[in-house]
C-alpha cells in the first residue's frame, strides 16, 4: 500500500514542487537522505517529520535529548 503525498497536509506549493520532481507517493522519496529532503525548496521541519514518519525513519536520529 502506498501513501500518496496528497494525504499529508503539505503546503500547496511544496506539493506542486514534489509532483514536478516526480514524487507522487511517499515511497518515491525512499532513496533521498534527510539532507536531500530538507534541501527541497519549501520543505520545512513539520513536513519533513511527517514524510520521515511515513517512511518509517527517525526524523533526526543523531539528536540527543537533554
N, CA and C of each residue as an Amber inpcrd file, in Angstrom:
protein
   198
   0.8450000  -1.1790000   0.0000000   0.0000000   0.0000000   0.0000000
   0.8800000   1.2280000   0.0000000   0.6310000   2.1260000  -0.8920000
   1.4400000   3.3320000  -0.9880000   0.6260000   4.5330000  -0.5310000
   1.2760000   5.3770000   0.2200000   0.6340000   6.5720000   0.7490000
   0.9020000   7.7310000  -0.1970000  -0.1290000   8.3570000  -0.6490000
   0.0240000   9.4920000  -1.5600000   0.4330000  10.7330000  -0.7720000
   1.1720000  11.6070000  -1.4300000   1.6110000  12.8370000  -0.7810000
   0.4370000  13.7750000  -0.5080000  -0.6520000  13.6200000  -1.2570000
  -1.8230000  14.4600000  -1.0270000  -2.4970000  14.1560000   0.3060000
  -2.2370000  12.9700000   0.8550000  -2.8510000  12.5950000   2.1330000
  -2.2860000  13.3890000   3.2990000  -1.0940000  13.9270000   3.1360000
  -0.4940000  14.7530000   4.1820000  -0.9430000  16.1910000   3.9840000
  -0.9280000  16.9490000   5.0510000  -1.3220000  18.3460000   4.9540000
  -0.0820000  19.1850000   4.6300000   0.4260000  18.9990000   3.4110000
   1.5970000  19.7430000   2.9670000   1.1580000  21.0750000   2.3690000
   2.0960000  22.0200000   2.3410000   1.8050000  23.3050000   1.7190000
   1.5610000  23.0740000   0.2300000   0.6280000  23.8000000  -0.3560000
   0.3080000  23.5700000  -1.7730000   1.5000000  23.7530000  -2.7040000
   2.3400000  24.7490000  -2.4410000   3.4870000  24.9620000  -3.3180000
   4.5300000  23.8610000  -3.1480000   4.6620000  23.2920000  -1.9570000
   5.5770000  22.1650000  -1.7570000   5.0490000  20.9340000  -2.4830000
   3.7640000  20.6960000  -2.3940000   3.1610000  19.5630000  -3.0900000
   3.3330000  19.6970000  -4.6080000   3.1880000  20.9130000  -5.1200000
   3.3870000  21.1460000  -6.5520000   4.8390000  20.8860000  -6.9450000
   5.7980000  21.3310000  -6.1130000   7.2140000  21.0940000  -6.4010000
   7.5440000  19.6090000  -6.3620000   6.9920000  18.8870000  -5.4030000
   7.2600000  17.4540000  -5.3090000   6.7130000  16.7150000  -6.5240000
   5.5340000  17.1170000  -6.9850000   4.9740000  16.4930000  -8.1860000
   5.8250000  16.8310000  -9.4090000   6.3540000  18.0450000  -9.4440000
   7.1980000  18.4550000 -10.5590000   8.4910000  17.6410000 -10.5910000
   9.0140000  17.2800000  -9.4180000  10.2180000  16.4560000  -9.3350000
   9.9140000  14.9840000  -9.6010000   8.6410000  14.6140000  -9.6780000
   8.2620000  13.2480000 -10.0000000   7.8960000  12.3970000  -8.8030000
   7.6730000  13.0060000  -7.6490000   7.3050000  12.2730000  -6.4450000
   5.7940000  12.3040000  -6.2910000   5.1460000  11.1540000  -6.4820000
   3.7000000  11.0450000  -6.3590000   3.3010000  10.3900000  -5.0360000
   4.0730000   9.3880000  -4.6000000   3.8010000   8.6750000  -3.3550000
   5.0410000   8.7730000  -2.4670000   4.8650000   8.4720000  -1.1950000
   5.9500000   8.5980000  -0.2270000   7.1070000   7.6670000  -0.5680000
   6.8010000   6.4900000  -1.0840000   7.8510000   5.5190000  -1.3940000
   8.7850000   6.0010000  -2.4970000   8.3540000   6.9690000  -3.3050000
   9.2300000   7.5520000  -4.3200000  10.3890000   8.3140000  -3.6900000
  10.2280000   8.7420000  -2.4460000  11.2550000   9.5340000  -1.7620000
  12.1600000   8.6740000  -0.8810000  12.0040000   7.3640000  -0.9380000
  12.7540000   6.4470000  -0.0770000  14.2650000   6.5970000  -0.2530000
  14.7210000   6.8510000  -1.4640000  16.1620000   6.9060000  -1.7340000
  16.8150000   8.2060000  -1.2750000  16.0230000   9.2170000  -0.9320000
  16.5760000  10.5020000  -0.5100000  17.0200000  10.4650000   0.9430000
  18.1580000  11.0870000   1.2080000  18.6080000  11.2050000   2.5950000
  17.8780000  12.3770000   3.2480000  18.0630000  12.5220000   4.5500000
  17.4200000  13.6110000   5.2780000  17.8910000  14.9620000   4.7510000
  19.1710000  15.0680000   4.4640000  19.7280000  16.3290000   3.9710000
  19.1320000  16.6700000   2.6090000  19.0130000  15.6810000   1.7480000
  18.4530000  15.9350000   0.4150000  16.9830000  16.3360000   0.4960000
  16.2450000  15.7280000   1.4150000  14.8350000  16.1010000   1.5680000
  14.6910000  17.5260000   2.0700000  15.5180000  17.8980000   3.0300000
  15.4070000  19.2430000   3.5920000  15.9140000  20.3150000   2.6430000
  16.6480000  19.9370000   1.6080000  17.1010000  20.9030000   0.6030000
  16.0620000  21.1790000  -0.4690000  14.9770000  20.4410000  -0.4740000
  13.8960000  20.6950000  -1.4280000  13.2660000  22.0290000  -1.0540000
  13.1490000  22.9420000  -2.0110000  12.5660000  24.2590000  -1.6900000
  11.1560000  24.1200000  -1.1210000  10.9210000  24.7520000   0.0100000
   9.6120000  24.7270000   0.6480000   9.4460000  23.6430000   1.6890000
  10.3930000  22.6970000   1.7560000  10.2980000  21.6030000   2.7310000
  10.7060000  22.1370000   4.1000000   9.7790000  22.1390000   5.0150000
  10.0570000  22.5990000   6.3630000  10.1750000  21.4270000   7.3210000
  10.4130000  21.7370000   8.5620000  10.6000000  20.7090000   9.5700000
   9.3800000  19.8470000   9.7890000   8.2070000  20.4580000   9.8450000
   6.9820000  19.6910000  10.0760000   6.7000000  18.7580000   8.9000000
   6.8800000  19.2890000   7.6910000   6.6530000  18.4620000   6.5010000
   7.6340000  17.3070000   6.4520000   8.8930000  17.5880000   6.7550000
   9.9140000  16.5430000   6.7460000   9.6110000  15.4650000   7.7890000
   9.2020000  15.8800000   8.9840000   8.9110000  14.9070000  10.0390000
   7.7560000  13.9930000   9.6560000   6.7280000  14.5290000   9.0060000
   5.5910000  13.6980000   8.5720000   6.0180000  12.6860000   7.5170000
   6.8250000  13.1290000   6.5540000   7.2760000  12.2260000   5.4960000
   8.2210000  11.1780000   6.0680000   9.1170000  11.5710000   6.9650000
  10.0500000  10.6170000   7.5770000   9.2880000   9.5740000   8.3900000
   8.2560000   9.9960000   9.0960000   7.4540000   9.0490000   9.8730000
   6.7560000   8.0470000   8.9500000   6.2530000   8.5300000   7.8170000
   5.5860000   7.6300000   6.8640000   6.5760000   6.6570000   6.2310000
   7.8380000   7.0680000   6.1040000   8.8700000   6.1880000   5.5580000
   9.4170000   5.2230000   6.6040000   9.0220000   5.4220000   7.8650000
   9.4970000   4.5480000   8.9260000  10.8770000   4.9250000   9.4420000
  11.2670000   6.1690000   9.2550000  12.5730000   6.6550000   9.7130000
  12.4070000   7.4910000  10.9680000  13.4880000   7.5960000  11.7030000
  13.5500000   8.5730000  12.7790000  13.8560000   9.9170000  12.1250000
  13.0920000  10.9640000  12.4130000  13.3300000  12.2410000  11.7350000
  14.7440000  12.7910000  11.9540000  15.2240000  12.7610000  13.1620000
  16.5570000  13.2730000  13.4540000  17.2640000  12.2480000  14.3460000
  17.8690000  11.2080000  13.7740000  18.4060000  10.1040000  14.5750000
  19.6210000  10.4780000  15.4310000  20.3890000  11.4720000  15.0410000
  21.5920000  11.8290000  15.7910000  21.3340000  12.8520000  16.8910000
  20.1280000  13.3000000  17.0220000  19.8000000  14.3310000  18.0060000
  19.7210000  13.7000000  19.3910000  20.4250000  14.2960000  20.3410000
  20.4010000  13.8150000  21.7150000  19.4020000  14.6160000  22.5350000
  18.6820000  13.9350000  23.3630000  17.7390000  14.6130000  24.2670000
  18.4940000  15.0950000  25.4780000  18.1290000  16.2580000  25.9450000
  18.7880000  16.8150000  27.1300000  17.8820000  16.7500000  28.3060000
